[in-house]
Tab-separated table of C-alpha atoms in Angstrom:
chain	number	residue	atom	x	y	z
A	839	UNK	CA	-4.994	57.282	52.071
A	840	UNK	CA	-1.820	55.238	51.477
A	841	UNK	CA	1.191	56.213	53.633
A	842	UNK	CA	3.981	58.239	52.037
A	843	UNK	CA	7.681	58.220	52.778
A	844	UNK	CA	9.389	61.504	53.681
A	845	UNK	CA	13.023	60.712	54.653
A	846	UNK	CA	13.557	63.981	56.556
A	847	UNK	CA	10.628	63.169	58.875
A	848	UNK	CA	11.327	59.445	59.379
A	849	UNK	CA	12.952	58.626	62.711
A	850	UNK	CA	13.635	55.001	61.741
A	851	UNK	CA	15.484	56.091	58.599
A	852	UNK	CA	17.562	58.596	60.590
A	853	UNK	CA	18.535	55.989	63.220
A	854	UNK	CA	19.546	53.481	60.530
A	855	UNK	CA	21.741	56.026	58.717
A	856	UNK	CA	23.426	57.182	61.946
A	857	UNK	CA	24.088	53.567	62.984
A	858	UNK	CA	25.670	52.845	59.604
A	859	UNK	CA	27.800	56.007	59.817
A	860	UNK	CA	29.059	55.147	63.334
A	861	UNK	CA	29.874	51.580	62.272
A	862	UNK	CA	31.882	52.786	59.278
A	863	UNK	CA	33.818	55.305	61.372
A	864	UNK	CA	34.580	52.728	64.075
A	865	UNK	CA	35.764	50.164	61.542
A	866	UNK	CA	37.986	52.729	59.844
A	867	UNK	CA	39.699	53.387	63.194
A	868	UNK	CA	40.436	49.669	63.611
A	869	UNK	CA	42.359	49.284	60.347
A	870	UNK	CA	46.093	48.510	60.562
A	871	UNK	CA	47.088	51.706	58.769
A	872	UNK	CA	48.565	55.033	59.750
A	873	UNK	CA	46.694	57.797	61.570
A	874	UNK	CA	46.862	60.093	58.550
A	875	UNK	CA	45.258	57.452	56.331
A	876	UNK	CA	42.567	56.726	58.905
A	877	UNK	CA	41.730	60.426	59.098
A	878	UNK	CA	41.484	60.622	55.298
A	879	UNK	CA	39.170	57.600	55.259
A	880	UNK	CA	36.908	59.150	57.915
A	881	UNK	CA	36.751	62.392	55.924
A	882	UNK	CA	35.773	60.409	52.823
A	883	UNK	CA	32.976	58.626	54.728
A	884	UNK	CA	31.710	61.894	56.168
A	885	UNK	CA	31.737	63.551	52.723
A	886	UNK	CA	29.674	60.761	51.166
A	887	UNK	CA	27.067	60.958	53.945
A	888	UNK	CA	26.852	64.750	53.672
A	889	UNK	CA	26.447	64.483	49.891
A	890	UNK	CA	23.491	62.091	50.250
A	891	UNK	CA	21.911	63.828	53.256
A	892	UNK	CA	19.209	65.580	51.180
A	893	UNK	CA	18.362	62.697	48.857
A	894	UNK	CA	14.568	62.183	48.675
A	895	UNK	CA	14.182	59.370	46.135
A	896	UNK	CA	13.595	55.917	47.750
A	897	UNK	CA	15.542	54.163	44.979
A	898	UNK	CA	18.609	56.364	45.472
A	899	UNK	CA	18.358	55.914	49.245
A	900	UNK	CA	18.253	52.114	48.923
A	901	UNK	CA	21.228	52.194	46.534
A	902	UNK	CA	23.254	54.411	48.904
A	903	UNK	CA	22.451	52.215	51.927
A	904	UNK	CA	23.439	49.053	50.053
A	905	UNK	CA	26.727	50.697	49.061
A	906	UNK	CA	27.302	51.671	52.698
A	907	UNK	CA	26.711	48.116	53.931
A	908	UNK	CA	29.044	46.740	51.262
A	909	UNK	CA	31.718	49.234	52.327
A	910	UNK	CA	31.215	48.175	55.949
A	911	UNK	CA	31.771	44.548	54.956
A	912	UNK	CA	34.973	45.538	53.108
A	913	UNK	CA	36.242	47.417	56.167
A	914	UNK	CA	35.394	44.482	58.437
A	915	UNK	CA	37.264	42.111	56.156
A	916	UNK	CA	40.244	44.485	55.886
A	917	UNK	CA	40.503	45.020	59.658
A	918	UNK	CA	40.623	41.286	60.425
A	919	UNK	CA	41.756	39.868	57.086
A	920	UNK	CA	45.005	39.519	55.157
A	921	UNK	CA	47.325	42.327	54.187
A	922	UNK	CA	46.116	42.231	50.564
A	923	UNK	CA	42.691	43.583	51.545
A	924	UNK	CA	44.330	46.508	53.329
A	925	UNK	CA	46.513	47.267	50.297
A	926	UNK	CA	43.479	47.238	47.974
A	927	UNK	CA	41.650	49.598	50.333
A	928	UNK	CA	44.643	51.959	50.417
A	929	UNK	CA	44.847	51.978	46.604
A	930	UNK	CA	41.152	52.922	46.356
A	931	UNK	CA	41.602	55.639	48.958
A	932	UNK	CA	44.640	57.063	47.149
A	933	UNK	CA	42.835	57.108	43.782
A	934	UNK	CA	39.798	58.791	45.337
A	935	UNK	CA	41.915	61.518	46.942
A	936	UNK	CA	43.853	62.119	43.703
A	937	UNK	CA	40.620	62.448	41.682
A	938	UNK	CA	39.229	64.903	44.219
A	939	UNK	CA	42.401	67.016	44.132
A	940	UNK	CA	42.282	67.101	40.303
A	941	UNK	CA	38.664	68.303	40.349
A	942	UNK	CA	39.495	70.991	42.878
A	943	UNK	CA	42.488	72.190	40.842
A	944	UNK	CA	40.420	72.476	37.652
A	945	UNK	CA	37.929	74.856	39.282
A	946	UNK	CA	39.254	78.354	39.763
A	947	UNK	CA	38.431	79.932	43.128
A	948	UNK	CA	35.637	82.457	42.910
A	949	UNK	CA	36.024	85.832	44.533
A	950	UNK	CA	33.551	86.326	47.321
A	951	UNK	CA	31.442	89.458	47.066
A	952	UNK	CA	31.773	92.066	49.749
A	953	UNK	CA	29.251	92.264	52.537
A	954	UNK	CA	28.040	95.685	51.382
A	955	UNK	CA	27.412	94.549	47.797
A	956	UNK	CA	25.231	91.593	48.768
A	957	UNK	CA	21.508	92.085	49.085
A	958	UNK	CA	19.432	90.291	51.684
A	959	UNK	CA	17.682	87.319	50.187
A	960	UNK	CA	13.991	86.842	50.627
A	961	UNK	CA	12.933	83.904	52.715
A	962	UNK	CA	11.352	81.310	50.438
A	963	UNK	CA	9.341	78.370	51.668
A	964	UNK	CA	10.928	75.124	50.486
A	965	UNK	CA	8.366	72.438	49.677
A	966	UNK	CA	9.833	68.982	50.489
A	967	UNK	CA	9.791	66.455	47.653
A	968	UNK	CA	7.731	63.486	48.812
A	969	UNK	CA	7.611	60.023	47.298
A	970	UNK	CA	5.236	57.094	47.865
A	971	UNK	CA	6.454	54.086	49.767
A	972	UNK	CA	7.757	51.269	47.524
A	973	UNK	CA	5.042	48.893	48.800
A	974	UNK	CA	2.192	51.346	48.122
A	975	UNK	CA	-0.254	49.855	45.541
A	976	UNK	CA	-1.067	51.692	42.346
A	977	UNK	CA	-4.288	53.688	42.207
A	978	UNK	CA	-5.396	52.026	38.958
A	979	UNK	CA	-5.044	48.568	40.568
A	980	UNK	CA	-8.261	49.238	42.483
A	981	UNK	CA	-10.821	48.117	43.474
A	982	UNK	CA	-9.608	45.497	45.960
A	983	UNK	CA	-12.032	42.614	46.335
A	984	UNK	CA	-11.207	42.030	50.000
A	985	UNK	CA	-10.298	44.773	52.458
A	986	UNK	CA	-10.088	45.080	56.223
A	987	UNK	CA	-12.697	47.401	57.672
A	988	UNK	CA	-15.290	49.572	55.996
A	989	UNK	CA	-14.894	50.354	52.310
A	990	UNK	CA	-14.515	54.060	51.500
A	991	UNK	CA	-15.721	54.982	48.016
A	992	UNK	CA	-13.327	57.536	46.435
A	993	UNK	CA	-14.465	60.712	44.686
A	994	UNK	CA	-13.408	61.600	41.164
A	995	UNK	CA	-12.000	65.151	41.233
A	996	UNK	CA	-10.927	67.319	38.291
A	997	UNK	CA	-8.198	69.854	39.178
A	998	UNK	CA	-7.390	72.134	36.219
A	999	UNK	CA	-8.094	69.319	33.765
A	1000	UNK	CA	-6.096	66.735	35.773
A	1001	UNK	CA	-8.273	63.859	37.087
A	1002	UNK	CA	-7.467	62.142	40.359
A	1003	UNK	CA	-9.187	60.106	43.055
A	1004	UNK	CA	-9.706	61.602	46.496
A	1005	UNK	CA	-10.233	59.097	49.297
A	1006	UNK	CA	-10.228	61.410	52.290
A	1007	UNK	CA	-8.859	64.698	53.530
A	1008	UNK	CA	-6.178	65.984	53.925
A	1009	UNK	CA	-4.916	65.318	50.425
A	1010	UNK	CA	-1.755	63.289	49.970
A	1011	UNK	CA	1.369	65.506	49.640
A	1012	UNK	CA	2.648	63.188	46.894
A	1013	UNK	CA	-0.567	63.711	44.896
A	1014	UNK	CA	-0.314	67.477	45.422
A	1015	UNK	CA	3.241	67.444	44.062
A	1016	UNK	CA	2.196	65.474	40.967
A	1017	UNK	CA	-0.678	67.880	40.225
A	1018	UNK	CA	1.558	70.925	40.795
A	1019	UNK	CA	4.274	69.569	38.476
A	1020	UNK	CA	1.775	68.808	35.702
A	1021	UNK	CA	0.246	72.287	35.925
A	1022	UNK	CA	3.697	73.905	35.756
A	1023	UNK	CA	4.665	71.800	32.758
A	1024	UNK	CA	1.460	72.787	30.942
A	1025	UNK	CA	2.034	76.471	31.728
A	1026	UNK	CA	5.567	76.263	30.333
A	1027	UNK	CA	4.246	74.740	27.115
A	1028	UNK	CA	1.600	77.443	26.696
A	1029	UNK	CA	4.156	80.202	27.368
A	1030	UNK	CA	6.516	78.666	24.826
A	1031	UNK	CA	3.648	78.405	22.336
A	1032	UNK	CA	2.799	82.077	22.794
A	1033	UNK	CA	6.436	83.095	22.335
A	1034	UNK	CA	6.825	81.076	19.130
A	1035	UNK	CA	3.558	82.439	17.743
A	1036	UNK	CA	4.937	85.958	18.133
A	1037	UNK	CA	8.109	84.987	16.282
A	1038	UNK	CA	6.229	83.877	13.154
A	1039	UNK	CA	5.699	87.508	12.089
A	1040	UNK	CA	9.417	88.207	12.369
A	1041	UNK	CA	10.195	85.054	10.373
A	1042	UNK	CA	7.787	86.136	7.626
A	1043	UNK	CA	9.498	89.530	7.477
A	1044	UNK	CA	12.887	87.808	7.088
A	1045	UNK	CA	11.544	85.637	4.257
A	1046	UNK	CA	10.131	88.710	2.518
A	1047	UNK	CA	13.480	90.494	2.859
A	1048	UNK	CA	15.285	87.494	1.340
A	1049	UNK	CA	12.880	87.518	-1.597
A	1050	UNK	CA	13.505	91.271	-2.111
A	1051	UNK	CA	17.281	90.721	-2.142
A	1052	UNK	CA	16.898	87.867	-4.596
A	1053	UNK	CA	14.570	89.793	-6.913
A	1054	UNK	CA	16.388	93.149	-6.954
A	1055	UNK	CA	20.019	92.335	-6.160
A	1056	UNK	CA	20.378	88.742	-7.270
A	1057	UNK	CA	21.488	87.662	-3.784
A	1058	UNK	CA	20.215	84.175	-3.032
A	1059	UNK	CA	20.508	82.294	0.206
A	1060	UNK	CA	22.203	78.895	0.000
A	1061	UNK	CA	19.640	77.356	2.333
A	1062	UNK	CA	16.340	76.282	0.816
A	1063	UNK	CA	14.570	76.348	4.193
A	1064	UNK	CA	12.623	79.494	5.016
A	1065	UNK	CA	12.792	81.358	8.306
A	1066	UNK	CA	9.181	80.437	9.033
A	1067	UNK	CA	9.843	76.694	9.005
A	1068	UNK	CA	11.541	76.450	12.418
A	1069	UNK	CA	8.904	78.240	14.550
A	1070	UNK	CA	6.027	76.508	12.717
A	1071	UNK	CA	7.635	73.100	13.293
A	1072	UNK	CA	8.218	73.904	16.977
A	1073	UNK	CA	4.594	75.069	17.372
A	1074	UNK	CA	3.315	71.845	15.844
A	1075	UNK	CA	5.478	69.816	18.252
A	1076	UNK	CA	4.230	71.712	21.302
A	1077	UNK	CA	0.612	71.385	20.156
A	1078	UNK	CA	1.188	67.658	19.736
A	1079	UNK	CA	2.481	67.382	23.306
A	1080	UNK	CA	-0.519	69.345	24.623
A	1081	UNK	CA	-2.977	67.175	22.678
A	1082	UNK	CA	-1.255	63.978	23.852
A	1083	UNK	CA	-1.411	65.148	27.474
A	1084	UNK	CA	-5.116	66.007	27.068
A	1085	UNK	CA	-5.861	62.561	25.587
A	1086	UNK	CA	-3.921	60.880	28.383
A	1087	UNK	CA	-5.897	62.779	31.035
A	1088	UNK	CA	-9.164	61.852	29.297
A	1089	UNK	CA	-8.296	58.133	29.275
A	1090	UNK	CA	-7.148	58.340	32.891
A	1091	UNK	CA	-10.396	60.045	33.913
A	1092	UNK	CA	-12.460	57.297	32.267
A	1093	UNK	CA	-10.467	54.583	34.045
A	1094	UNK	CA	-10.907	56.357	37.371
A	1095	UNK	CA	-14.649	56.749	36.740
A	1096	UNK	CA	-14.935	52.972	36.223
A	1097	UNK	CA	-13.007	52.447	39.468
A	1098	UNK	CA	-15.460	54.685	41.344
A	1099	UNK	CA	-18.441	52.794	39.909
A	1100	UNK	CA	-16.964	49.416	40.859
A	1101	UNK	CA	-16.124	50.705	44.348
A	1102	UNK	CA	-19.749	51.841	44.748
A	1103	UNK	CA	-21.051	48.444	43.672
A	1104	UNK	CA	-18.731	46.604	46.066
A	1105	UNK	CA	-19.635	48.964	48.910
A	1106	UNK	CA	-23.378	48.376	48.352
A	1107	UNK	CA	-22.806	44.627	48.180
A	1108	UNK	CA	-20.796	44.626	51.395
A	1109	UNK	CA	-23.381	46.827	53.098
A	1110	UNK	CA	-26.175	44.418	52.073
A	1111	UNK	CA	-24.264	41.378	53.317
A	1112	UNK	CA	-23.551	43.184	56.591
A	1113	UNK	CA	-27.284	43.932	57.075
A	1114	UNK	CA	-28.169	40.280	56.381
A	1115	UNK	CA	-25.574	39.070	58.869
A	1116	UNK	CA	-26.874	41.438	61.539
A	1117	UNK	CA	-30.460	40.324	60.891
A	1118	UNK	CA	-29.484	36.660	61.108
A	1119	UNK	CA	-27.618	37.258	64.362
A	1120	UNK	CA	-30.643	38.993	65.861
A	1121	UNK	CA	-32.978	36.157	64.844
A	1122	UNK	CA	-30.616	33.557	66.278
A	1123	UNK	CA	-30.526	35.465	69.551
A	1124	UNK	CA	-34.340	35.499	69.751
A	1125	UNK	CA	-34.533	31.750	69.064
A	1126	UNK	CA	-32.057	31.038	71.834
A	1127	UNK	CA	-34.194	32.982	74.269
């Protein structure tokens, strides 16, 4: 099972972020500016770190860390560099504070509900969003011709029409999230399809009423499109998405089946070569004796 990256449970990631935060705060205190400006800069740094504290995507994390290291280099250059670097930093800080004050002024303060009017919320279990490590190989890139250790042949599993390869238990949390998201998306499409199917009868009644008005009262609608056109078109689109998803899962299942067959062949070949090597080693030992 390939390793997966969960930022909230990674001690190395936490240490790196805390070290970057401390370095930025220390460098901001060494700038040749006033105490009020230093405090505003520290508040800005703290706000950015709090905003990105719950980010789970590896790409967004790498982008935020690179931005932090670039900001640290700017602070290092401003603390020991010319006065122009300090003035540029102050201009950026002033523009950032002015933009934040404008956003806060545009939003009207909301009245907080009284304690008696609020109802106790039910405790819901939050499932963390997990992502694979950037260096993790793709599943469809298997089989690997050379591996270290014994080769484990995966099993092709079908979960609610979604094929996937299972190498060992427990199942990868990233794979569980992908399967759960696909099942939810399919359920949403079927619910939408059922809702639109029920609206076709109402659309037919509207078209019949328009024809009655045109025949008896001479009232004609300017639009040449009937009421039934919109739900029928939406139903066809949803059915197309469902059929495309089914075809994609079928092609994926066939590819995974070929991977399993090739893994079996490689495992048998490696097992045979291992038996021959053991037999040759035993015979060599007898000849030495």
